[in-house]
Short mmCIF file of C-alpha atoms in Angstrom, two decimals:
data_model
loop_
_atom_site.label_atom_id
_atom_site.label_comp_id
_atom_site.label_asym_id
_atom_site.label_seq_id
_atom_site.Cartn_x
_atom_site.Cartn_y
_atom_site.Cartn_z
CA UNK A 291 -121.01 6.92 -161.32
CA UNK A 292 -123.07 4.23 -160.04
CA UNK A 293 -126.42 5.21 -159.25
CA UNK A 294 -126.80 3.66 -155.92
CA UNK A 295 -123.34 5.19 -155.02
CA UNK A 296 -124.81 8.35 -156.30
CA UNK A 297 -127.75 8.66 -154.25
CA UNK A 298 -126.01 6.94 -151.34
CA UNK A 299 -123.21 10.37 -151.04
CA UNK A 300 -126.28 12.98 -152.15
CA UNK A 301 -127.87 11.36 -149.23
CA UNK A 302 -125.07 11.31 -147.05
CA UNK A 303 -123.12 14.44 -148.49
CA UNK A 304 -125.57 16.76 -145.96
CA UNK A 305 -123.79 15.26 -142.76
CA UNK A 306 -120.84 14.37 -143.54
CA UNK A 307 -120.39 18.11 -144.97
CA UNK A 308 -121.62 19.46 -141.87
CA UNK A 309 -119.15 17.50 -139.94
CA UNK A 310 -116.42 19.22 -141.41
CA UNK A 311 -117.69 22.47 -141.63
CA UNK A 312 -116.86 23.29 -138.06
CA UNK A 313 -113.15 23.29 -138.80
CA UNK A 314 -113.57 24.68 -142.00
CA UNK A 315 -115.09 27.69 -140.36
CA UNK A 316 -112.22 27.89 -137.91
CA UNK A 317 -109.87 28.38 -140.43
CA UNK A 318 -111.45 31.41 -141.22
CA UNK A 319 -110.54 33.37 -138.31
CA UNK A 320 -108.07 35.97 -138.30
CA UNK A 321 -104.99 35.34 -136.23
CA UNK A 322 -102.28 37.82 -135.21
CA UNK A 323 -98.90 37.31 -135.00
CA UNK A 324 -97.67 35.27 -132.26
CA UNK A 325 -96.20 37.38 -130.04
CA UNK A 326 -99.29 39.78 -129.93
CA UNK A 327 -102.59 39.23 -127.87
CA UNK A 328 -105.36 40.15 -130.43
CA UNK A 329 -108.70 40.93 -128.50
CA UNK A 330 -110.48 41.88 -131.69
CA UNK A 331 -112.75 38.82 -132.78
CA UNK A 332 -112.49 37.09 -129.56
CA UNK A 333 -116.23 36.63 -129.85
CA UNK A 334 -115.85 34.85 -132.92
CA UNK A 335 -113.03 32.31 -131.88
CA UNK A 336 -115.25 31.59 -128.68
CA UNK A 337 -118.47 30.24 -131.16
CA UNK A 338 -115.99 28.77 -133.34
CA UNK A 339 -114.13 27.12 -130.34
CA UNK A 340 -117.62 25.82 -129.20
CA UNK A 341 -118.46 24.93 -132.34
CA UNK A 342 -115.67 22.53 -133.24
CA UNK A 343 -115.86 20.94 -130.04
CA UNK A 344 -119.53 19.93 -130.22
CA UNK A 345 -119.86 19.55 -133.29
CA UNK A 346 -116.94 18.77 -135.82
CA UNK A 347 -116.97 14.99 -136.76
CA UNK A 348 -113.84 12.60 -135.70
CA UNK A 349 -112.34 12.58 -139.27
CA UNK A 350 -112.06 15.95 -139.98
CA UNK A 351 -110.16 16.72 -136.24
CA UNK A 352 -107.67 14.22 -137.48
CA UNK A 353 -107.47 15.33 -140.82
CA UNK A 354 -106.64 19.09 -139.26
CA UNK A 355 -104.16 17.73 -137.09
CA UNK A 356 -101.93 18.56 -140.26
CA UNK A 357 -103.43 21.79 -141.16
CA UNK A 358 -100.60 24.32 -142.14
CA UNK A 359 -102.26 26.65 -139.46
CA UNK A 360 -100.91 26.13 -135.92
CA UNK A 361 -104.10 27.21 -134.42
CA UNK A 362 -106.07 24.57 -136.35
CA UNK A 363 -103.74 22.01 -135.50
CA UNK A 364 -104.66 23.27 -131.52
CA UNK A 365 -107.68 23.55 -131.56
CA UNK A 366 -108.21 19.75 -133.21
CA UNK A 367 -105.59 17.76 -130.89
CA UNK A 368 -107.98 19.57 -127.60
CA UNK A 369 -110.89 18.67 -129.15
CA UNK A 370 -109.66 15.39 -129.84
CA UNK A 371 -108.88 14.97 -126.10
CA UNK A 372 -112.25 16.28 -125.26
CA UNK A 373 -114.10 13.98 -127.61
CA UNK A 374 -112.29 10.96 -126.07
CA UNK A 375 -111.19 9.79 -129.24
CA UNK A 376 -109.08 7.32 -128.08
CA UNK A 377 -107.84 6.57 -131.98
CA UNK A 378 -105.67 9.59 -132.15
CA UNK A 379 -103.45 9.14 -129.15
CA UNK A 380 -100.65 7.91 -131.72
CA UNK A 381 -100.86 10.96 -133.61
CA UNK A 382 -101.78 13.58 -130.64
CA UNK A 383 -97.85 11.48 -128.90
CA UNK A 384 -96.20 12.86 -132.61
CA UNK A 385 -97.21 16.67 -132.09
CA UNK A 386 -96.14 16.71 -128.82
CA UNK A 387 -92.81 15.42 -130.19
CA UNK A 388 -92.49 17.03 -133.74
CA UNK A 389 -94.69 20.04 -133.94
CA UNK A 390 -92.66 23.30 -134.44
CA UNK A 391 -95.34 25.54 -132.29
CA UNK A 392 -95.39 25.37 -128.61
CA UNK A 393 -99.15 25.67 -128.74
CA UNK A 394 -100.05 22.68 -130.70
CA UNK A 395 -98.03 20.48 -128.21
CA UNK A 396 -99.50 22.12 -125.61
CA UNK A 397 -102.80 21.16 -126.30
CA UNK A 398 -101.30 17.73 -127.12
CA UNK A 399 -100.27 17.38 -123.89
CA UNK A 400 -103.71 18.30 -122.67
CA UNK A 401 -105.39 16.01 -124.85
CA UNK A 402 -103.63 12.82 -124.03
CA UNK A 403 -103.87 13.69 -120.15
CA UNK A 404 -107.83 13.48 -120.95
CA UNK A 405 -107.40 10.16 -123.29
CA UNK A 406 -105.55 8.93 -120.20
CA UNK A 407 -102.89 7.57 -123.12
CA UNK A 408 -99.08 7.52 -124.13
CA UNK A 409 -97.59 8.78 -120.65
CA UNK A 410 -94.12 8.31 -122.12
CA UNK A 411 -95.23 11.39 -124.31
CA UNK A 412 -96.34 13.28 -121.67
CA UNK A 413 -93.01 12.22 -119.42
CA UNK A 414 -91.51 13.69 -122.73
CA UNK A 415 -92.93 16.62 -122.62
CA UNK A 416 -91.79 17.82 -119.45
CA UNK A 417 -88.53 18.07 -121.08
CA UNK A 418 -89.58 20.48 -123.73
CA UNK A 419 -87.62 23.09 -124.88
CA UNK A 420 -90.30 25.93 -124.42
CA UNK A 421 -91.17 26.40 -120.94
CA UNK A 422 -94.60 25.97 -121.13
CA UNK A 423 -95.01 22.64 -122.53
CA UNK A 424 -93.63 20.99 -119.17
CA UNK A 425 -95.69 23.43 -116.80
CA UNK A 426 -98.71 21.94 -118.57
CA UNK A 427 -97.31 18.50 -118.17
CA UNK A 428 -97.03 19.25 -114.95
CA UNK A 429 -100.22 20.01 -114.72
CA UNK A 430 -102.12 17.48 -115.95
CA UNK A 431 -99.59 14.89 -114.53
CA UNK A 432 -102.27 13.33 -112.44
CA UNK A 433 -104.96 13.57 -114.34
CA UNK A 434 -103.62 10.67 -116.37
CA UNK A 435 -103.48 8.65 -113.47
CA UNK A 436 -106.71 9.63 -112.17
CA UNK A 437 -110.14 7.73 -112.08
CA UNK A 438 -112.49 10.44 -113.13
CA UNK A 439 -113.15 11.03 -116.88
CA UNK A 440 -112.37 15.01 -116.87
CA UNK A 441 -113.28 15.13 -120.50
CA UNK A 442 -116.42 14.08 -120.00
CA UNK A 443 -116.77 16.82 -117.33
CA UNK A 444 -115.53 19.50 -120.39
CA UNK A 445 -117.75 18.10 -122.70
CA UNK A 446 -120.56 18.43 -120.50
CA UNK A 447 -119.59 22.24 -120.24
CA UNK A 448 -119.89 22.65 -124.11
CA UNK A 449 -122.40 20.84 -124.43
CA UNK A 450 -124.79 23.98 -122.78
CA UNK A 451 -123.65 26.07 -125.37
CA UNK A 452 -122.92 29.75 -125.79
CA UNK A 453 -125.11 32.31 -127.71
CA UNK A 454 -123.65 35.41 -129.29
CA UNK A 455 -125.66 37.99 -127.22
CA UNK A 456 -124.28 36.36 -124.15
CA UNK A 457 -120.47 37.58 -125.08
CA UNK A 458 -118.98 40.05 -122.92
CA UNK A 459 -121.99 41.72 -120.74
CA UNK A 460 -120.21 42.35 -117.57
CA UNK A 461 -120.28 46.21 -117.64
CA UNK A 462 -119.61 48.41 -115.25
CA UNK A 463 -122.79 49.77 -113.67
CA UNK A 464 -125.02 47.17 -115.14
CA UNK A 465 -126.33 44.06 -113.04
CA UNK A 466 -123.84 41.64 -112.76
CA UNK A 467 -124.10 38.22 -115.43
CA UNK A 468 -125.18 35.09 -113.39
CA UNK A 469 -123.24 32.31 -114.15
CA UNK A 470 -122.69 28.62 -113.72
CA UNK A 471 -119.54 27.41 -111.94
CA UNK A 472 -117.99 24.28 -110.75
CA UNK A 473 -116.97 24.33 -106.67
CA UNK A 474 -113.53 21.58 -106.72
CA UNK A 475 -115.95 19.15 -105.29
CA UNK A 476 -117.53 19.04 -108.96
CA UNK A 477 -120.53 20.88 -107.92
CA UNK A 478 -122.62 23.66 -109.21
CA UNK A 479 -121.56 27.18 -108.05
CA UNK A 480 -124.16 30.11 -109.34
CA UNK A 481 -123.35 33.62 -108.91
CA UNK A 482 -126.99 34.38 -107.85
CA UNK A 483 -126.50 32.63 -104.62
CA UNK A 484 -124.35 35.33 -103.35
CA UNK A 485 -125.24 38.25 -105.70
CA UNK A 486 -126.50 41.06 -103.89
CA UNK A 487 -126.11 39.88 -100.54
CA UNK A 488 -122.45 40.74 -100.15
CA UNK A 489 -119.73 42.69 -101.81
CA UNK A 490 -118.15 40.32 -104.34
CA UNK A 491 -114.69 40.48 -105.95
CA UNK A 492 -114.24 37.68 -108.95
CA UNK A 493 -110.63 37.52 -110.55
CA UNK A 494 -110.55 35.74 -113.86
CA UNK A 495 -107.07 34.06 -113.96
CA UNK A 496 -104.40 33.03 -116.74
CA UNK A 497 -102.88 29.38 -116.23
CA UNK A 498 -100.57 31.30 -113.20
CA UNK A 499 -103.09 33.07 -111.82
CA UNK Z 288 -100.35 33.77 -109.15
CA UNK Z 289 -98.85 36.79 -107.99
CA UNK Z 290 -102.59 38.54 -107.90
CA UNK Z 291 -103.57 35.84 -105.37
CA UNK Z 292 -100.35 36.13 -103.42
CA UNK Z 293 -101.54 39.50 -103.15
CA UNK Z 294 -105.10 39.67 -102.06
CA UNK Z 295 -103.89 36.75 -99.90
CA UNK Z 296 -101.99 39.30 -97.54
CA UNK Z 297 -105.35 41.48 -97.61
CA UNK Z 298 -107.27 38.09 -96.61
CA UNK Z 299 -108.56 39.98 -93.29
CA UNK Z 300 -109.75 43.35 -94.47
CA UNK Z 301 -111.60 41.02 -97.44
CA UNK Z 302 -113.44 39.35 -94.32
CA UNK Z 303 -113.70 42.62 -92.51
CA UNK Z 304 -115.69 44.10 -95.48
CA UNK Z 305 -118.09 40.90 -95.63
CA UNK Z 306 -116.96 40.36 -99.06
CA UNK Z 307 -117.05 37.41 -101.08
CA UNK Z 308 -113.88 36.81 -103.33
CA UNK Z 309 -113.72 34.10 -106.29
CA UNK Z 310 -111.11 32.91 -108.75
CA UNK Z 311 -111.88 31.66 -112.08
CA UNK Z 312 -110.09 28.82 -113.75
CA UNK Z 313 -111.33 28.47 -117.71
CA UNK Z 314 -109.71 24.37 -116.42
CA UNK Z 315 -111.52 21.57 -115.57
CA UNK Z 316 -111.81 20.90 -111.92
CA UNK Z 317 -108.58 18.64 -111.51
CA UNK Z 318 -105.91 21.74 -112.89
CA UNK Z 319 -107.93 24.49 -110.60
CA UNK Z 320 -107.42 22.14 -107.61
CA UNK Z 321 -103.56 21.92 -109.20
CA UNK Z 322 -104.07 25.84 -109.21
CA UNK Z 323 -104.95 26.10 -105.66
CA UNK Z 324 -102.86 23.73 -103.88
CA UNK Z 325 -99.62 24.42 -105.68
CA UNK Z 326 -97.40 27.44 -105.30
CA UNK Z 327 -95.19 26.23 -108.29
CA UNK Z 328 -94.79 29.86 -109.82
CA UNK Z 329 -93.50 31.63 -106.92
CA UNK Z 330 -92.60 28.91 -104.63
CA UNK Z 331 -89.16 27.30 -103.96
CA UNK Z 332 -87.46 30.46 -104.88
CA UNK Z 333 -86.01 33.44 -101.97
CA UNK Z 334 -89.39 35.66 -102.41
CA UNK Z 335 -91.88 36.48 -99.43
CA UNK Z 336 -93.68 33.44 -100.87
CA UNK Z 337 -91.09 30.83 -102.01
CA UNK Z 338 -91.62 28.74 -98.75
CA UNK Z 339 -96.11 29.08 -98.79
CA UNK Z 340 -97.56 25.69 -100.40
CA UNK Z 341 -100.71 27.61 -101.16
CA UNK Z 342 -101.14 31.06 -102.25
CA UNK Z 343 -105.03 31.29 -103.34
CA UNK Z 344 -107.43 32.99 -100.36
CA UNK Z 345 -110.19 33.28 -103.09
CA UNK Z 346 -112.71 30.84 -103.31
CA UNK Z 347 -111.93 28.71 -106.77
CA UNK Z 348 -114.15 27.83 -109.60
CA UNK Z 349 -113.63 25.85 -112.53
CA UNK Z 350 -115.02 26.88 -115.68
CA UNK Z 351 -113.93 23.79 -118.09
CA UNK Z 352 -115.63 25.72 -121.35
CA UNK Z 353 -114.30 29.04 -120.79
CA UNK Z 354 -118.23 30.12 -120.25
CA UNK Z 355 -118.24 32.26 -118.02
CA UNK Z 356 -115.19 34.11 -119.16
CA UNK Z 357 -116.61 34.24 -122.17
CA UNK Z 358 -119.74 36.08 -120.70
CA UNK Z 359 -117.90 38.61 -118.70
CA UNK Z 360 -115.76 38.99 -122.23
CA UNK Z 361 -111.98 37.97 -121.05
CA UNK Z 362 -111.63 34.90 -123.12
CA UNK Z 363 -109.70 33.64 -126.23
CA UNK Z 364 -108.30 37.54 -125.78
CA UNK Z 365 -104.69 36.62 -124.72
CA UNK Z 366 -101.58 34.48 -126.53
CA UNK Z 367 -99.95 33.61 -123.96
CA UNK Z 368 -98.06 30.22 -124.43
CA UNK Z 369 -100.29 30.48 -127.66
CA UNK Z 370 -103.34 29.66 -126.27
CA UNK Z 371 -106.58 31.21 -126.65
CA UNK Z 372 -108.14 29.28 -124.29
CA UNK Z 373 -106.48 31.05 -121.79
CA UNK Z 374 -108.23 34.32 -120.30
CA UNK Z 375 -107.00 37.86 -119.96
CA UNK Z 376 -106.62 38.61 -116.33
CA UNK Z 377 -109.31 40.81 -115.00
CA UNK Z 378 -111.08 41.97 -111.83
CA UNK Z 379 -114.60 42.78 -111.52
CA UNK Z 380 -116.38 43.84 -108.38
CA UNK Z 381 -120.21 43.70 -107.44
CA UNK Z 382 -121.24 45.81 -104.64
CA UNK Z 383 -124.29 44.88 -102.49
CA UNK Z 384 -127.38 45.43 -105.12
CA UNK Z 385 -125.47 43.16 -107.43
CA UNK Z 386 -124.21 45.62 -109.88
CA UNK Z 387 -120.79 45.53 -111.12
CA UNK Z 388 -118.44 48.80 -109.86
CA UNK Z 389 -115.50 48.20 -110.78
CA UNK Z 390 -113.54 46.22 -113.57
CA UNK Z 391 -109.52 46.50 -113.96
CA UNK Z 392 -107.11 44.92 -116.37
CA UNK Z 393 -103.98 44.30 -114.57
CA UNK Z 394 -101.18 45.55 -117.30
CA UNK Z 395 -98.58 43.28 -115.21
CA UNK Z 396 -96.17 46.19 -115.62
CA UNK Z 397 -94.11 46.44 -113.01
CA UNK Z 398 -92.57 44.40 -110.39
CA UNK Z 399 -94.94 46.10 -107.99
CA UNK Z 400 -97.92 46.57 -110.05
CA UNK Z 401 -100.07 43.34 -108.37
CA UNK Z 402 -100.02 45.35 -105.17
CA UNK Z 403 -101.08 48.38 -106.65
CA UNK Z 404 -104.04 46.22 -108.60
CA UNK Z 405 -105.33 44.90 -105.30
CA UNK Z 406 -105.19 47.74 -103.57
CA UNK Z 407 -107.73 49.14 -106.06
CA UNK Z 408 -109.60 46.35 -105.36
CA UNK Z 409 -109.64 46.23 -102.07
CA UNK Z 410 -110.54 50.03 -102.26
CA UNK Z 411 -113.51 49.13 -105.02
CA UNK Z 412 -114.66 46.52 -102.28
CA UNK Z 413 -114.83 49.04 -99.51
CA UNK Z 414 -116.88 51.25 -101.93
CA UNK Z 415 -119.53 48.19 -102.69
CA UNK Z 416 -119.83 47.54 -99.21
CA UNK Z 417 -121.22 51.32 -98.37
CA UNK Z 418 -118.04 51.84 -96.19
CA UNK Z 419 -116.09 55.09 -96.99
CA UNK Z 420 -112.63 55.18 -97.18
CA UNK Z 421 -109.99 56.04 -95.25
#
């Protein structure tokens, strides 16, 4: 090998490796079957969720767009929307057409509502066969027509990270976790400005509520 | 939805109590408004709700990382649609000192069971507000 191409990738082997080592990573989790919620390792899948999204470079998400695993594939074509990678509207418009798992072309359908791009695929996708693929196009139909850049808002909300020891510490009898919210008028909601003043009841919904 | 729905019919022995009730959305802010303004799950069909626009009484909050739900350990538990995103319905309740009293997992088992989840909330509530029940 050239020598100045050698020292130029030992150089640049560090970052570029890193890049891809948040998907890598993923791909390491264990999945259940489909048709079974799996609560063991949910603390993993949250770090490795937050990881990818913060931190995995451009080329890799594209590259694992065609990862055999379905959950890959998902969590790429989100992050994809998330990172406003404008590039990959092409490819996220062919999942939501070809991909054989529901949950890769739903989180198509959620990236290109946050690229703002291909609304013929998204006009497709209310005519999906599973019926969750057109309640999320539903859902995010006017987000693609709307002025504010929502991924930016979501990236903003990774980009405060999430630390291990912070997983799951809402126990009964123990003070309740503050947290950081967002009101609908894009504002900050914390939990301390009501906690112990008043009874509070907080429901943590599903898509449907 | 159908939780809402529920506590929505309890909306004025919530206020009675002085309590404060919240919804969590792991969405970004445009899909919880979506969430609070449209009844799209229960509405245009011949239910007690299938004419009501609206069906959320609890205050919403978006939480576009899944953060939160992440800290009070609901999220990435449930594969629903496939998505791990999505949380695992739950309900905690804080009483007045700002300790948490109560937690339930809804098992969505029966037609009925959303009325029998609120009414254990509304009964945890009572408790966290010092008031004894009936």
């Amino acid at each position: 090998m050239n020598p100045f191409l050698f020292t130029l990738w030992f150089l640049l082997f560090p970052v570029l490796g890193q890049g891809g080592e948040p998907i890598a990573n993923y791909k390491k989790l264990a999945f259940p079957p489909m048709s079974e919620n799996f609560e063991k390792g949910w603390q993993d899948r949250v770090l490795a969720d937050y990881e990818v999204i913060n931190n995995a470079d451009l080329k890799s998400l594209r590259v694992a767009l065609a990862d055999g695993s379905p959950f890959v594939r998902a969590i790429a074509a989100y992050a994809l929307g998330v990172r406003g990678d404008t590039g990959s509207a092409e490819a996220l418009a062919g999942l939501i057409k070809g991909d054989k798992e529901p949950i890769v072309r739903i989180r198509a359908v959620e990236a290109l509502a946050l690229l703002k791009s291909k609304p013929e695929a998204l006009e497709g996708a209310l005519k999906d066969r599973d019926p969750g693929v057109p309640f999320v196009a539903k859902l995010v139909a006017g987000q693609v027509k709307s002025n504010k850049d929502y991924s930016a808002q979501i990236r903003h909300a990774y980009a405060t990270g999430i630390k291990r020891e912070d997983l799951g510490r809402a126990i009964v009898g123990k003070p309740a976790p503050d947290f950081s919210a967002l009101t609908l008028e894009d504002k900050p909601f914390h939990l301390s400005s009501v906690l112990g003043k008043k009874p509070i009841a907080i429901y943590f919904a599903a898509f449907d509520g | 939805m159908h939780q809402q729905a529920q506590l929505r019919l309890r909306k004025g022995e919530v206020e009675k109590l002085g309590a404060e009730t919240f919804v969590v959305m792991p969405l970004d802010t445009y899909r919880t408004q979506t969430f609070k303004e449209q009844n799209w799950l229960l509405g245009g069909g011949k239910g007690p709700f299938g004419k009501e626009k609206s069906l959320v009484f609890a205050t919403p909050l978006s939480d576009p990382a899944g953060q939160v739900s992440a800290i009070y350990g609901v999220s990435r538990r449930a594969l629903r649609w496939g998505s791990w995103v999505e949380n695992y319905p739950h309900w905690f309740v804080i009483d007045r000192k700002g300790i948490i009293t109560f937690i339930l997992k809804p098992t969505f088992a029966t037609p009925t069971s959303y009325q029998d989840d609120i009414e254990a909330v509304i009964a945890a509530l009572k408790k966290a507000s010092g008031q004894s029940l009936p």
